[in-house]
Coordinates of N, CA, C and O in Angstrom, one line a residue:
X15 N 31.8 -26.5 20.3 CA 30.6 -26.3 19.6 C 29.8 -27.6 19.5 O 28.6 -27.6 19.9
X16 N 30.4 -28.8 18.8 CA 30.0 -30.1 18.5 C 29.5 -30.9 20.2 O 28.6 -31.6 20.5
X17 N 30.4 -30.5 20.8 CA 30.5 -30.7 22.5 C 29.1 -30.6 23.0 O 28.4 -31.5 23.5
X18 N 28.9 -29.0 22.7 CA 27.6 -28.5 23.7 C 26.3 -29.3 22.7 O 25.6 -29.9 23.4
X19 N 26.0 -29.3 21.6 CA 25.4 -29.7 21.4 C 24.9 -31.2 21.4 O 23.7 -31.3 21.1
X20 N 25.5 -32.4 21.4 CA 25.5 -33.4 21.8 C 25.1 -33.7 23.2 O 24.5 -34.7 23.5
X21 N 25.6 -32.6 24.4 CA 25.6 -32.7 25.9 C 23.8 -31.9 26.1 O 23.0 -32.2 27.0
X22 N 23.5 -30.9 25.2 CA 21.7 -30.8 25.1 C 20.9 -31.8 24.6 O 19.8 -32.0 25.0
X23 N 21.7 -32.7 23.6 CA 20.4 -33.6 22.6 C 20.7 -34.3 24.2 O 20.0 -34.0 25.2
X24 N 21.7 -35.1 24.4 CA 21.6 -36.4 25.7 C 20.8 -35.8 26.7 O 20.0 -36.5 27.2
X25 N 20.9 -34.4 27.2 CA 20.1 -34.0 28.4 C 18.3 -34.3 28.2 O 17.6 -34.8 29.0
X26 N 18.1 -33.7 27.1 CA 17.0 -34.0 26.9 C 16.3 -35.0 26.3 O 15.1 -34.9 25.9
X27 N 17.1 -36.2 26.2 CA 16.5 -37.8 26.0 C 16.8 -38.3 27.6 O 16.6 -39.5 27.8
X28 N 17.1 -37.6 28.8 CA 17.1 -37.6 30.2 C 17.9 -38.8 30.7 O 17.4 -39.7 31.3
X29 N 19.7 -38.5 30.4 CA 20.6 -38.9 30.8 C 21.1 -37.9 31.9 O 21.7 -36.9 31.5
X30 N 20.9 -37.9 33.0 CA 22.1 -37.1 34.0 C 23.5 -37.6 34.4 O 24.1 -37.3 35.4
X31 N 23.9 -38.7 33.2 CA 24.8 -39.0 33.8 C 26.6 -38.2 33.3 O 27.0 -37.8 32.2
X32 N 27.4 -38.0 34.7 CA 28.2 -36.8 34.2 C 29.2 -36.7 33.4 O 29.9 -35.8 33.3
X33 N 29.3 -38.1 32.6 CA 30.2 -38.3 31.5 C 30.1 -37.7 30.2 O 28.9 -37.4 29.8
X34 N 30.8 -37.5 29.5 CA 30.9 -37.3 27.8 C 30.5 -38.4 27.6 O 30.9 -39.5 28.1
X35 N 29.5 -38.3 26.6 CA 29.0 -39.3 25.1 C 29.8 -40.0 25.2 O 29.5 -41.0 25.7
X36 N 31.1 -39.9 24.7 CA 32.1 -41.1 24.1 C 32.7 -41.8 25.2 O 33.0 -43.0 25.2
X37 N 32.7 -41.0 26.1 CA 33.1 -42.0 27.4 C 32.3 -42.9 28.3 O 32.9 -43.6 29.1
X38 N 30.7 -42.9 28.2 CA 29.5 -43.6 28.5 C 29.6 -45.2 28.3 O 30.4 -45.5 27.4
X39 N 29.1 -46.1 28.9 CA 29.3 -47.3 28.8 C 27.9 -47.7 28.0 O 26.9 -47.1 28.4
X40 N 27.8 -48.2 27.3 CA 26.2 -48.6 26.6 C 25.5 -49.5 26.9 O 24.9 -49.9 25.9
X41 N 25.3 -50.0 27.9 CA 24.9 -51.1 28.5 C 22.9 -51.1 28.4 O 22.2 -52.1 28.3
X42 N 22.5 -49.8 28.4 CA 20.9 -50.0 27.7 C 20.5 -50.6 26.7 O 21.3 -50.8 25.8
X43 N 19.2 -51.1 26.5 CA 18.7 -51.1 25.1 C 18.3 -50.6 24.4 O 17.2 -50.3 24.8
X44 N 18.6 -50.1 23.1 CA 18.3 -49.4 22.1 C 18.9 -49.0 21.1 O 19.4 -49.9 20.6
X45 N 19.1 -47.9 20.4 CA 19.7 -47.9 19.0 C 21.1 -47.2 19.1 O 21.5 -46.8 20.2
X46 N 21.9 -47.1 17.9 CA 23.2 -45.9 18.5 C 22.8 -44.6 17.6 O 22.1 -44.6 16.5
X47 N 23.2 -43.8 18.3 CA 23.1 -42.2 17.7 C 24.7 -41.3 17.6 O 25.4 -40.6 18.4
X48 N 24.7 -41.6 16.4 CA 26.2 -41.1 15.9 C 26.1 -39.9 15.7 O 25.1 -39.6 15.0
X49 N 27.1 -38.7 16.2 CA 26.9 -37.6 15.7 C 29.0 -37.1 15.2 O 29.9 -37.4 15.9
X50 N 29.1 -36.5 14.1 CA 30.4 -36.4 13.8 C 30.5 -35.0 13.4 O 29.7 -34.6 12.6
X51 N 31.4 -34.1 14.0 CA 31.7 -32.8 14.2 C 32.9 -32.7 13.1 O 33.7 -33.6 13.4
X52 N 33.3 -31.9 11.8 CA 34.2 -31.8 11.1 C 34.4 -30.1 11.1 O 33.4 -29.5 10.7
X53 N 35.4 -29.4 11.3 CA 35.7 -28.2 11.2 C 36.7 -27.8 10.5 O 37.8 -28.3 10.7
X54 N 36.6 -26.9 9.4 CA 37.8 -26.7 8.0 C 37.9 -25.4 7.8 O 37.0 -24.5 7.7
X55 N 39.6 -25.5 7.8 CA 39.7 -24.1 7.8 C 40.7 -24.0 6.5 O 41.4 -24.9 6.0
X56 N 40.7 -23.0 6.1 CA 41.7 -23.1 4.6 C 43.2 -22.3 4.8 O 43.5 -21.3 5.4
X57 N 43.7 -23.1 4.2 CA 45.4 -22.3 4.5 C 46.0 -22.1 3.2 O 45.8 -22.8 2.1
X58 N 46.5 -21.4 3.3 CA 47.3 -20.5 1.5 C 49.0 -20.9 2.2 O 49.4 -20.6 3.4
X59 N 49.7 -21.5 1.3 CA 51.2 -21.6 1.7 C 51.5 -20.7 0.4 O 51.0 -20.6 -0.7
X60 N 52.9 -19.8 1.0 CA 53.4 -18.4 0.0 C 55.0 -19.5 0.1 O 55.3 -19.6 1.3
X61 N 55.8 -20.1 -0.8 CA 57.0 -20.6 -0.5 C 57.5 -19.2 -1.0 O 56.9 -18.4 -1.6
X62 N 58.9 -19.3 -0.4 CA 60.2 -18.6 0.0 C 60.3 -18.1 -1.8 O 60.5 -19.1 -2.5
X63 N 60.2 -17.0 -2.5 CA 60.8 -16.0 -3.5 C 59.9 -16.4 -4.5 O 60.3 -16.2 -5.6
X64 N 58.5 -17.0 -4.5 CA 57.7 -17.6 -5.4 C 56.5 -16.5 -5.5 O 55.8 -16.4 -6.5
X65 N 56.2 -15.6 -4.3 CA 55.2 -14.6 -4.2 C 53.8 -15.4 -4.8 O 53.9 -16.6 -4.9
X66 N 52.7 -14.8 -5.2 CA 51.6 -15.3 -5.0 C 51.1 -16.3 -6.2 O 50.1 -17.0 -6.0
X67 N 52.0 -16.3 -7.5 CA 52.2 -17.1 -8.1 C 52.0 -18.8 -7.9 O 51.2 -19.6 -8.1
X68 N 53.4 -18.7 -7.2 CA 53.2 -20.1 -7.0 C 53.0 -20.8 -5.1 O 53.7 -21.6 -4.5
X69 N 52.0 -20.0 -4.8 CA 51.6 -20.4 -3.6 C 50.7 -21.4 -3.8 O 50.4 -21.6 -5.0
X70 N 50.0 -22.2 -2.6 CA 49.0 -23.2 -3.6 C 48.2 -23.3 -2.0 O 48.8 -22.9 -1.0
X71 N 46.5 -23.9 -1.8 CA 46.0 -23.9 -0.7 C 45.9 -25.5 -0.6 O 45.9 -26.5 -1.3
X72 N 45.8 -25.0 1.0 CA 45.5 -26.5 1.7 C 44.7 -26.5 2.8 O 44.8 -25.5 3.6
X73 N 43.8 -27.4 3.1 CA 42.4 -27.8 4.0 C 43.0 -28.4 5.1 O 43.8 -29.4 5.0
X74 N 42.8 -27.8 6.2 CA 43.7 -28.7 7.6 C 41.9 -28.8 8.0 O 41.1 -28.3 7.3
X75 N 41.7 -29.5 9.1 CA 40.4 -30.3 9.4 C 40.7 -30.8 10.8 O 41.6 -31.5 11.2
X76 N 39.6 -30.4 11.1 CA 39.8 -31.2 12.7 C 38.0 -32.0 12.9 O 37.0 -31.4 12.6
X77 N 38.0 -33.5 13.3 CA 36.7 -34.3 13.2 C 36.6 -35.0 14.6 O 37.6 -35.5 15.2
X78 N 35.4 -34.9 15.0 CA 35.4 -35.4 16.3 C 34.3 -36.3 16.3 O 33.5 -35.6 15.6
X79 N 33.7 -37.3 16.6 CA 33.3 -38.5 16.6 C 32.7 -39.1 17.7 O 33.4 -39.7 18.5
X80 N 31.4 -39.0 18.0 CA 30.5 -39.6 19.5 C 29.5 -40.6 19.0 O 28.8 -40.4 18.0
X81 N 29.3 -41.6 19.8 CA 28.5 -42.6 19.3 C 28.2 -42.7 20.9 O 29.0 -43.0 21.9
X82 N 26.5 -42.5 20.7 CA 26.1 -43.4 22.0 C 24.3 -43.6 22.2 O 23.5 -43.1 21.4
X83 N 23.9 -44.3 23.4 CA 22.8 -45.1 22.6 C 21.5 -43.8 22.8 O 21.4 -42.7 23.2
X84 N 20.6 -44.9 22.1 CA 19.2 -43.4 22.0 C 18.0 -44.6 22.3 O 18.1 -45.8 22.4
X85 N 16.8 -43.8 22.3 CA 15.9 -44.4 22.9 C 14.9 -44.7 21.0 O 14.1 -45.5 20.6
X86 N 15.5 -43.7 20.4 CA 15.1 -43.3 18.9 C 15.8 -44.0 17.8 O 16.7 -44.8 18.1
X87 N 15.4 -43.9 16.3 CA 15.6 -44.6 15.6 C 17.5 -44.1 15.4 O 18.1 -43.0 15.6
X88 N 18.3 -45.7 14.8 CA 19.4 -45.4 14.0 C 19.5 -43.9 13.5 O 18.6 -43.3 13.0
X89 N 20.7 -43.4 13.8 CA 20.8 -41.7 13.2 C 22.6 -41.6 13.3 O 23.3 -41.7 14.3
X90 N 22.8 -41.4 12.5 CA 23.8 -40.4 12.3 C 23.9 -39.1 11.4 O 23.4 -39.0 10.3
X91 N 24.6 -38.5 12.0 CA 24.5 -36.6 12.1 C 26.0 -36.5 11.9 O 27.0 -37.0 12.4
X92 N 25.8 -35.7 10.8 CA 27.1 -34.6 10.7 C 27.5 -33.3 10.4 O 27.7 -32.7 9.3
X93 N 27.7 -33.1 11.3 CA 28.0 -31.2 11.0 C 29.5 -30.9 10.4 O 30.7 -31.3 10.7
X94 N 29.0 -29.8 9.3 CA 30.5 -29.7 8.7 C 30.2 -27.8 8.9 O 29.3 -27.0 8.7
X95 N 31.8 -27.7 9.5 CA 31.9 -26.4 9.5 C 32.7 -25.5 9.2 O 33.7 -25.5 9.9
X96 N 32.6 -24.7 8.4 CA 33.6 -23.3 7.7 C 33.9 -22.8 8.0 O 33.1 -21.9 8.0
X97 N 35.5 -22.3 8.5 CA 35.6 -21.8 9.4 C 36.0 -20.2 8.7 O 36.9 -20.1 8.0
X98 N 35.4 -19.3 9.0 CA 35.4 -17.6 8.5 C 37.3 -17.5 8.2 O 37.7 -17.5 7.0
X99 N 38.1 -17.3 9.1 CA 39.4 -17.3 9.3 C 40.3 -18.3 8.1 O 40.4 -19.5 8.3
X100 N 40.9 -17.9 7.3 CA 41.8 -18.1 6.5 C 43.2 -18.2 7.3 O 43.4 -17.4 8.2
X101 N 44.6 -19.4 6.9 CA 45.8 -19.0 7.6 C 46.7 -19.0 6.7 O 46.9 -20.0 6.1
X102 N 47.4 -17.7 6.3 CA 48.5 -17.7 5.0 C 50.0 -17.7 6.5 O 50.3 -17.2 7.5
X103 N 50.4 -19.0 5.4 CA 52.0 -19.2 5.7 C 52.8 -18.7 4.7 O 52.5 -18.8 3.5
X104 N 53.9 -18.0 5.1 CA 54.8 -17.0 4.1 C 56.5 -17.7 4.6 O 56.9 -17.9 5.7
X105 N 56.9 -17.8 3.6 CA 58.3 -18.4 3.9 C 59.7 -17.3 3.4 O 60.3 -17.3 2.4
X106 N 60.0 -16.4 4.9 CA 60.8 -15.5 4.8 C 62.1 -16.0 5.2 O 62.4 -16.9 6.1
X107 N 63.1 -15.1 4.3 CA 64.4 -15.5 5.1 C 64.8 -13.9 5.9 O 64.4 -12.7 5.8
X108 N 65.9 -14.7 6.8 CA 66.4 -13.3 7.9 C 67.7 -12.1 6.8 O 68.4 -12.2 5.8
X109 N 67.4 -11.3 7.7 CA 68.7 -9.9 7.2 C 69.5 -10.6 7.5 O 69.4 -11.6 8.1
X110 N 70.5 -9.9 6.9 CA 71.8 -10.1 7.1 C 72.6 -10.0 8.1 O 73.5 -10.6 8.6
X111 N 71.5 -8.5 8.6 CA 72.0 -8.1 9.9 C 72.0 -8.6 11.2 O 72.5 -8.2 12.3
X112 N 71.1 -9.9 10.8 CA 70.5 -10.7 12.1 C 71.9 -11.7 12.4 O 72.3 -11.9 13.5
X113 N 72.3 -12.1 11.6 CA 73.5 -13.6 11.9 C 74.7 -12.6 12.9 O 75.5 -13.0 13.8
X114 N 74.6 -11.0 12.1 CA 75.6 -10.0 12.9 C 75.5 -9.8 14.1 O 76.4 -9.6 14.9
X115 N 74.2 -9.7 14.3 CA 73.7 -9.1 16.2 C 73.9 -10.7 16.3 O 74.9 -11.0 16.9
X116 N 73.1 -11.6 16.0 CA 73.0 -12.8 17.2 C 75.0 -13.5 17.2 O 75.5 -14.2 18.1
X117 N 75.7 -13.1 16.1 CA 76.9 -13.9 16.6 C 77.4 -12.7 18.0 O 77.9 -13.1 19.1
X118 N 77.2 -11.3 17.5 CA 77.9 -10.4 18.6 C 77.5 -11.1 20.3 O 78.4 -11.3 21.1
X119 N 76.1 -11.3 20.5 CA 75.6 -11.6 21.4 C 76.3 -12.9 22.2 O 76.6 -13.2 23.4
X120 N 76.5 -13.6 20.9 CA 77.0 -14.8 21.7 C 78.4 -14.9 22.1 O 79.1 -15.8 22.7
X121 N 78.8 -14.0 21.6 CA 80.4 -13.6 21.9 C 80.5 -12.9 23.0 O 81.4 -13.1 23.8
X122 N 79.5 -12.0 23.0 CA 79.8 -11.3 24.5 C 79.4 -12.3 25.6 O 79.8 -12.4 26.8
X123 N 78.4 -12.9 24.9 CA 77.9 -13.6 26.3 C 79.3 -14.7 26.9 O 79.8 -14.7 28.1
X124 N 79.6 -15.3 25.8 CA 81.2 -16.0 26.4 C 81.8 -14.9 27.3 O 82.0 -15.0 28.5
X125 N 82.2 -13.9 26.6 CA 82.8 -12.7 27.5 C 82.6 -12.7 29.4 O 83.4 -12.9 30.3
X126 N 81.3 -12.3 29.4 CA 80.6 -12.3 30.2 C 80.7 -13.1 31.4 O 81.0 -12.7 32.6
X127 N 80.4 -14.4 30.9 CA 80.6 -15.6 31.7 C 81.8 -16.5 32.2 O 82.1 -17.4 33.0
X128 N 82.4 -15.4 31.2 CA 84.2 -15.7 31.3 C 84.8 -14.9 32.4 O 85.4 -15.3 33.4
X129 N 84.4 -13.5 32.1 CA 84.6 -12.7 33.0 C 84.0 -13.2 34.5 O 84.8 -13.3 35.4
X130 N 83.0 -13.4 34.6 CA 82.1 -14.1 36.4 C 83.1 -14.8 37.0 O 83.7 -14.6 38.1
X131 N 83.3 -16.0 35.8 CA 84.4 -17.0 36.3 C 85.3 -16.6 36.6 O 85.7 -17.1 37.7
X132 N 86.3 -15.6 36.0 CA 87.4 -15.3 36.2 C 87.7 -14.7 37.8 O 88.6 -15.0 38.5
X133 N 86.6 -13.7 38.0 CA 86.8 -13.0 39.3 C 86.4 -13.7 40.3 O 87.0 -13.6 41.4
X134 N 85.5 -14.7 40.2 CA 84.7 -15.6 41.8 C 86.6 -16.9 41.7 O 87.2 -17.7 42.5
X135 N 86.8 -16.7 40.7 CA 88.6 -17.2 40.6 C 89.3 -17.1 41.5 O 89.7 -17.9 42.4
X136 N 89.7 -15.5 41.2 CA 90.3 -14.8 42.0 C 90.1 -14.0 43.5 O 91.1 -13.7 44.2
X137 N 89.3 -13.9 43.8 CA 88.1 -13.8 44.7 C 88.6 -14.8 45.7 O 89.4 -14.4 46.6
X138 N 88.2 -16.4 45.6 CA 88.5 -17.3 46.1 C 90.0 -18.1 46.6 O 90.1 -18.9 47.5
X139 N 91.1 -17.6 45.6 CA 92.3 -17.2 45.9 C 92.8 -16.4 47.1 O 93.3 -16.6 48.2
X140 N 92.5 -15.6 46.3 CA 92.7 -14.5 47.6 C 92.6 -14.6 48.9 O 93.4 -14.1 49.7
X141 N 91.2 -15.4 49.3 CA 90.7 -15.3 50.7 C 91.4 -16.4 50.9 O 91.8 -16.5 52.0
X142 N 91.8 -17.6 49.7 CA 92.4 -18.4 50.6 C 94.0 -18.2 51.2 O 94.5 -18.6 52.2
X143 N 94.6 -17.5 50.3 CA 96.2 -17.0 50.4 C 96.0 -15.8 51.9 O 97.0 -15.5 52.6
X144 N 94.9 -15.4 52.2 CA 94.9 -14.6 53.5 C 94.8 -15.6 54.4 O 95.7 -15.5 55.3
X145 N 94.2 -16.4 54.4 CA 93.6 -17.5 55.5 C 94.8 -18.5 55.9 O 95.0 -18.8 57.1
X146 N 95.6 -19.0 54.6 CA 96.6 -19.3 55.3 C 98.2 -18.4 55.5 O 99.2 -19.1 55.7
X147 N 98.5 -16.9 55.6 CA 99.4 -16.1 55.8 C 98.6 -15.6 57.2 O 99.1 -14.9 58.0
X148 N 96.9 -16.2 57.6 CA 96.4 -16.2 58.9 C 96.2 -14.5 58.8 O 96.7 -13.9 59.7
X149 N 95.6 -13.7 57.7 CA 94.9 -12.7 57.6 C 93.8 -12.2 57.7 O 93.4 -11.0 57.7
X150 N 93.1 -13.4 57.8 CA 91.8 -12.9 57.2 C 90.7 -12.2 58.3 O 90.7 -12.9 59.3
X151 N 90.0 -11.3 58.3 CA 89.6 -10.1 58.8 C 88.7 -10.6 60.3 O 88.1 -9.7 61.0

């Protein structure tokens, strides 16, 4: 948002050159033209068995920053922006039943891989105990 409109004001003080603002070398004469983009969005934290009580908010912010030259007087510009979207963090714990499926899982999976191993084992045995009794197919 802060982007496009800094890349229209330079177009039309008649820069074609194909850089971003902030990456421009300043080597003209003339003044600087600061423009600073700040966007805020509000966050609600819910801690773990406190419910709406004792939740409390907090402002995260993102600010972006271009300085580069103008043909016009000293200026700096700042846009501040609100952002519609609210983010609630809620601090849950797991079922019980969860520690039960994920240990099952990882037991089988030992199983599993025990099992692979065991037969490409025996598998490879075998062909070798034919190969040297000079059986093999």
């Amino acid at each position: 948002m802060c982007m496009s409109r800094i890349n229209r004001v330079q177009r039309a003080a008649g820069s074609h050159n194909s850089k971003p603002p902030c990456m421009q070398q300043q080597q003209q004469a003339g003044t600087k033209y600061c423009v600073m983009c700040v966007q805020v969005v509000m966050t609600t934290i819910e801690p773990k068995g406190g419910g709406k009580a004792r939740s409390y908010d907090a402002f995260e912010y993102i600010a972006h920053s271009h300085t580069y030259m103008s043909d016009n007087q000293p200026t700096a510009k700042v846009t501040y922006d609100l952002s519609p979207i609210q983010v609630v963090v809620r601090e849950q714990g797991k079922a019980w039943y969860h520690f039960l499926t994920t240990t099952c899982a990882i037991i089988g999976g030992v199983f599993t891989v025990a099992g692979i191993l065991d037969s490409i084992l025996y598998q490879g045995f075998k062909f070798a105990r034919k190969v040297e009794l000079g059986k093999q197919g």
